[in-house]
Amino acid sequence: MYAPNPPSPVPMVSPAPRPTKFAALAWTALILGIVGVVGSPIIFFNNLTAVVAGVGFILGVIALFGSKKILAAIGVALCVLAVVFTVIAQGAAVKELNEKFGLPEADKKASGQTYAMGETHRGTAVDITVADPKAFTTGEYAAPARKAKATSYQVTVVNHSDKPWSAALLIVQATMGNTSAEQVFDTDAGLDGAPSQDILPGKELTFRVGFVDAPGDVTIQVGTVTDDKVYFVQKR
């Protein structure tokens, strides 16, 4: 009798490697995030690296749906940090330049802001300052109110453009408390209204405007045809 042949051994087959999905995007997001973080302190160059980080952020978000989730998450975080660091670095650089060239804090405010008396608004063509409030009594021939308590304010306009600027474009109004204040025209007090002559480039014009007093804080509203309205407040 012959013994049956033993069964042949089944060869061991190695399992096929799991396919990686979006792995390349995850690595790319990581690399772009590192580039963005490293470049964020370098002024001007960080504009480019911030864009690079933005691209990396998008790729990293896509890669989060793949097989390299942790790697993609690290890349996304680095890209976000790169953009944040760039914004901080550029803000610090702008502040340093303002301090270096002696620009006052008020000059960095935008049109439409509220200022304290004595601060300066820097517009697109002219700088405007309202300051030096002085109480007085209107004269006998003043309009609209004679022998009334009033306050005058000095308005200074500096033309920093390269062309003549007409003061006729300037509109000055006031409120006291919640009431519209009456503007005073009083020749004896030098209050003839806003002037209308041109201001040459690099020159300034100073004049005074007055308003009949009323209870409450004073808000001087200054507007021009070319700029938004700005407001100068006197607390009383």
CSV table of C-alpha atoms in Angstrom, one decimal:
chain,number,residue,atom,x,y,z
A,1,MET,CA,0.0,0.0,0.0
A,2,TYR,CA,1.2,3.4,-0.8
A,3,ALA,CA,0.6,6.3,1.6
A,4,PRO,CA,-1.2,9.3,0.0
A,5,ASN,CA,1.0,12.2,-0.9
A,6,PRO,CA,0.8,14.9,1.7
A,7,PRO,CA,-0.9,18.1,0.5
A,8,SER,CA,1.4,20.7,-0.9
A,9,PRO,CA,1.9,23.7,1.4
A,10,VAL,CA,0.0,26.8,0.4
A,11,PRO,CA,2.5,29.6,-0.3
A,12,MET,CA,2.2,32.7,2.0
A,13,VAL,CA,1.1,35.7,0.1
A,14,SER,CA,2.0,39.1,1.6
A,15,PRO,CA,-1.0,41.4,1.9
A,16,ALA,CA,-1.1,44.2,-0.7
A,17,PRO,CA,-0.1,47.6,0.7
A,18,ARG,CA,-2.9,49.8,1.5
A,19,PRO,CA,-3.2,52.6,-1.0
A,20,THR,CA,-2.5,56.1,0.3
A,21,LYS,CA,-5.0,58.7,-0.5
A,22,PHE,CA,-4.0,62.4,-0.7
A,23,ALA,CA,-0.7,61.6,0.9
A,24,ALA,CA,1.2,63.9,-1.5
A,25,LEU,CA,-1.2,66.8,-0.6
A,26,ALA,CA,-0.6,66.3,3.1
A,27,TRP,CA,3.2,66.5,2.6
A,28,THR,CA,2.8,69.5,0.4
A,29,ALA,CA,0.6,71.3,2.9
A,30,LEU,CA,3.2,70.5,5.6
A,31,ILE,CA,6.1,71.9,3.5
A,32,LEU,CA,4.2,75.0,2.5
A,33,GLY,CA,3.2,75.6,6.1
A,34,ILE,CA,6.9,75.4,7.2
A,35,VAL,CA,7.9,77.8,4.4
A,36,GLY,CA,5.1,80.2,5.4
A,37,VAL,CA,6.2,80.2,9.1
A,38,VAL,CA,9.9,80.7,8.3
A,39,GLY,CA,9.1,83.5,5.8
A,40,SER,CA,6.5,85.4,8.0
A,41,PRO,CA,9.0,87.7,9.8
A,42,ILE,CA,10.6,88.8,6.5
A,43,ILE,CA,8.9,92.0,5.4
A,44,PHE,CA,7.8,92.2,1.8
A,45,PHE,CA,8.9,88.6,1.2
A,46,ASN,CA,6.2,87.5,3.7
A,47,ASN,CA,3.5,88.6,1.2
A,48,LEU,CA,4.6,85.8,-1.0
A,49,THR,CA,5.0,83.2,1.8
A,50,ALA,CA,1.5,84.1,3.1
A,51,VAL,CA,0.1,83.3,-0.3
A,52,VAL,CA,2.0,80.0,-0.3
A,53,ALA,CA,0.6,79.3,3.2
A,54,GLY,CA,-2.9,80.0,1.9
A,55,VAL,CA,-2.4,77.4,-0.9
A,56,GLY,CA,-1.0,75.0,1.6
A,57,PHE,CA,-4.1,75.5,3.8
A,58,ILE,CA,-6.4,74.5,1.0
A,59,LEU,CA,-4.4,71.5,0.1
A,60,GLY,CA,-4.2,70.5,3.8
A,61,VAL,CA,-8.0,70.7,4.2
A,62,ILE,CA,-8.4,68.4,1.2
A,63,ALA,CA,-5.8,66.0,2.6
A,64,LEU,CA,-7.7,65.7,5.8
A,65,PHE,CA,-10.1,63.4,3.9
A,66,GLY,CA,-7.2,61.1,3.0
A,67,SER,CA,-5.0,58.6,4.7
A,68,LYS,CA,-2.5,61.1,6.2
A,69,LYS,CA,-4.9,62.9,8.5
A,70,ILE,CA,-2.4,63.8,11.2
A,71,LEU,CA,0.2,65.0,8.8
A,72,ALA,CA,-2.5,67.1,7.0
A,73,ALA,CA,-3.7,68.6,10.3
A,74,ILE,CA,-0.1,69.6,11.2
A,75,GLY,CA,0.2,71.2,7.7
A,76,VAL,CA,-3.1,73.1,8.1
A,77,ALA,CA,-2.1,74.4,11.5
A,78,LEU,CA,1.3,75.6,10.3
A,79,CYS,CA,-0.3,77.4,7.3
A,80,VAL,CA,-2.7,79.2,9.7
A,81,LEU,CA,0.1,80.2,12.0
A,82,ALA,CA,2.1,81.5,9.0
A,83,VAL,CA,-0.7,83.9,8.0
A,84,VAL,CA,-1.2,85.0,11.6
A,85,PHE,CA,2.5,85.6,12.1
A,86,THR,CA,2.6,87.6,8.8
A,87,VAL,CA,-0.2,89.9,9.8
A,88,ILE,CA,1.5,90.5,13.2
A,89,ALA,CA,4.9,91.2,11.6
A,90,GLN,CA,3.5,93.6,9.0
A,91,GLY,CA,1.4,95.4,11.7
A,92,ALA,CA,4.6,95.8,13.8
A,93,ALA,CA,6.5,97.1,10.7
A,94,VAL,CA,3.9,99.7,9.9
A,95,LYS,CA,3.9,100.9,13.5
A,96,GLU,CA,7.7,101.2,13.5
A,97,LEU,CA,7.6,103.2,10.3
A,98,ASN,CA,5.0,105.6,11.7
A,99,GLU,CA,7.1,106.1,14.8
A,100,LYS,CA,10.3,106.5,12.8
A,101,PHE,CA,8.8,109.2,10.5
A,102,GLY,CA,7.0,110.9,13.4
A,103,LEU,CA,3.5,110.4,12.2
A,104,PRO,CA,1.0,111.2,15.0
A,105,GLU,CA,-1.4,108.6,16.1
A,106,ALA,CA,-4.4,110.6,14.8
A,107,ASP,CA,-2.9,110.4,11.2
A,108,LYS,CA,-3.5,106.7,11.2
A,109,LYS,CA,-7.2,107.0,11.7
A,110,ALA,CA,-9.5,106.6,8.7
A,111,SER,CA,-12.1,109.0,7.5
A,112,GLY,CA,-15.4,108.9,9.4
A,113,GLN,CA,-13.7,108.7,12.8
A,114,THR,CA,-14.3,110.7,15.9
A,115,TYR,CA,-11.4,112.8,17.3
A,116,ALA,CA,-10.8,114.8,20.4
A,117,MET,CA,-10.3,118.6,20.1
A,118,GLY,CA,-6.7,119.2,19.0
A,119,GLU,CA,-6.3,116.0,17.1
A,120,THR,CA,-5.7,115.9,13.4
A,121,HIS,CA,-7.5,114.1,10.7
A,122,ARG,CA,-5.4,113.1,7.7
A,123,GLY,CA,-7.6,113.1,4.6
A,124,THR,CA,-6.8,112.2,1.0
A,125,ALA,CA,-5.9,115.8,0.2
A,126,VAL,CA,-5.9,117.9,3.3
A,127,ASP,CA,-5.2,117.5,7.1
A,128,ILE,CA,-7.9,119.0,9.3
A,129,THR,CA,-7.6,120.1,12.9
A,130,VAL,CA,-10.3,121.6,15.2
A,131,ALA,CA,-8.9,123.1,18.4
A,132,ASP,CA,-8.8,126.0,20.9
A,133,PRO,CA,-12.4,126.5,22.0
A,134,LYS,CA,-13.0,130.0,23.3
A,135,ALA,CA,-16.2,131.2,25.0
A,136,PHE,CA,-17.4,134.7,24.1
A,137,THR,CA,-20.5,136.9,23.9
A,138,THR,CA,-21.8,137.7,20.5
A,139,GLY,CA,-21.7,141.4,19.4
A,140,GLU,CA,-24.5,143.8,18.8
A,141,TYR,CA,-24.6,143.1,15.1
A,142,ALA,CA,-24.0,139.3,15.3
A,143,ALA,CA,-26.4,136.9,13.5
A,144,PRO,CA,-28.5,135.0,14.3
A,145,ALA,CA,-28.2,135.9,18.0
A,146,ARG,CA,-27.0,139.1,19.5
A,147,LYS,CA,-25.5,139.3,23.0
A,148,ALA,CA,-25.6,135.6,23.3
A,149,LYS,CA,-23.2,133.2,24.9
A,150,ALA,CA,-21.2,131.3,22.3
A,151,THR,CA,-18.0,129.4,21.7
A,152,SER,CA,-15.6,129.7,18.8
A,153,TYR,CA,-13.2,127.1,17.5
A,154,GLN,CA,-10.0,127.3,15.4
A,155,VAL,CA,-10.0,125.2,12.2
A,156,THR,CA,-6.7,124.5,10.5
A,157,VAL,CA,-6.5,123.0,7.0
A,158,VAL,CA,-3.2,121.8,5.6
A,159,ASN,CA,-2.9,120.9,1.9
A,160,HIS,CA,-0.6,117.9,1.6
A,161,SER,CA,-1.6,117.2,-2.0
A,162,ASP,CA,0.3,118.4,-5.1
A,163,LYS,CA,-2.5,120.7,-6.3
A,164,PRO,CA,-4.3,123.8,-5.0
A,165,TRP,CA,-7.3,122.9,-2.8
A,166,SER,CA,-10.3,125.2,-2.5
A,167,ALA,CA,-11.5,125.9,1.0
A,168,ALA,CA,-15.0,126.4,-0.4
A,169,LEU,CA,-15.2,122.6,-0.4
A,170,LEU,CA,-15.2,122.7,3.4
A,171,ILE,CA,-18.5,122.3,5.4
A,172,VAL,CA,-18.4,122.9,9.1
A,173,GLN,CA,-21.5,122.2,11.3
A,174,ALA,CA,-22.0,121.5,15.1
A,175,THR,CA,-24.3,119.9,17.5
A,176,MET,CA,-24.5,120.6,21.3
A,177,GLY,CA,-26.1,117.8,23.2
A,178,ASN,CA,-28.8,116.5,20.9
A,179,THR,CA,-29.5,119.9,19.3
A,180,SER,CA,-28.1,121.3,16.1
A,181,ALA,CA,-26.0,124.4,17.0
A,182,GLU,CA,-26.6,127.8,15.3
A,183,GLN,CA,-23.5,129.1,13.6
A,184,VAL,CA,-22.6,132.6,14.6
A,185,PHE,CA,-21.6,135.3,12.1
A,186,ASP,CA,-20.0,138.1,14.0
A,187,THR,CA,-17.6,140.5,12.3
A,188,ASP,CA,-16.4,142.0,15.6
A,189,ALA,CA,-15.3,138.5,16.7
A,190,GLY,CA,-13.7,137.6,13.4
A,191,LEU,CA,-16.4,135.1,12.5
A,192,ASP,CA,-17.2,135.6,8.9
A,193,GLY,CA,-17.8,131.9,8.1
A,194,ALA,CA,-15.5,129.5,6.3
A,195,PRO,CA,-13.2,131.1,3.7
A,196,SER,CA,-13.3,130.2,0.0
A,197,GLN,CA,-9.8,130.8,-1.2
A,198,ASP,CA,-7.5,128.2,-2.6
A,199,ILE,CA,-4.8,126.6,-0.4
A,200,LEU,CA,-1.6,126.0,-2.3
A,201,PRO,CA,0.3,122.7,-1.9
A,202,GLY,CA,2.2,122.5,1.3
A,203,LYS,CA,0.4,125.6,2.7
A,204,GLU,CA,-2.2,125.9,5.5
A,205,LEU,CA,-5.2,128.0,6.2
A,206,THR,CA,-6.5,128.9,9.7
A,207,PHE,CA,-9.8,130.4,10.5
A,208,ARG,CA,-12.4,130.4,13.4
A,209,VAL,CA,-16.0,129.4,13.4
A,210,GLY,CA,-18.5,130.0,16.3
A,211,PHE,CA,-21.7,128.5,17.5
A,212,VAL,CA,-24.4,129.7,20.0
A,213,ASP,CA,-24.0,127.7,23.2
A,214,ALA,CA,-26.5,125.0,24.3
A,215,PRO,CA,-26.3,122.3,27.0
A,216,GLY,CA,-24.3,119.1,26.4
A,217,ASP,CA,-21.1,118.0,24.7
A,218,VAL,CA,-20.0,119.7,21.5
A,219,THR,CA,-19.5,117.8,18.3
A,220,ILE,CA,-18.0,119.7,15.4
A,221,GLN,CA,-18.7,118.0,12.1
A,222,VAL,CA,-16.3,118.7,9.3
A,223,GLY,CA,-16.9,117.4,5.8
A,224,THR,CA,-15.6,118.0,2.3
A,225,VAL,CA,-16.6,117.0,-1.2
A,226,THR,CA,-13.7,114.6,-1.5
A,227,ASP,CA,-13.5,113.1,2.0
A,228,ASP,CA,-16.0,111.5,4.4
A,229,LYS,CA,-17.3,113.4,7.4
A,230,VAL,CA,-15.2,113.5,10.5
A,231,TYR,CA,-16.1,114.6,14.0
A,232,PHE,CA,-14.3,116.6,16.7
A,233,VAL,CA,-15.7,116.2,20.2
A,234,GLN,CA,-15.5,118.6,23.2
A,235,LYS,CA,-16.7,117.1,26.5
A,236,ARG,CA,-18.4,119.6,28.7
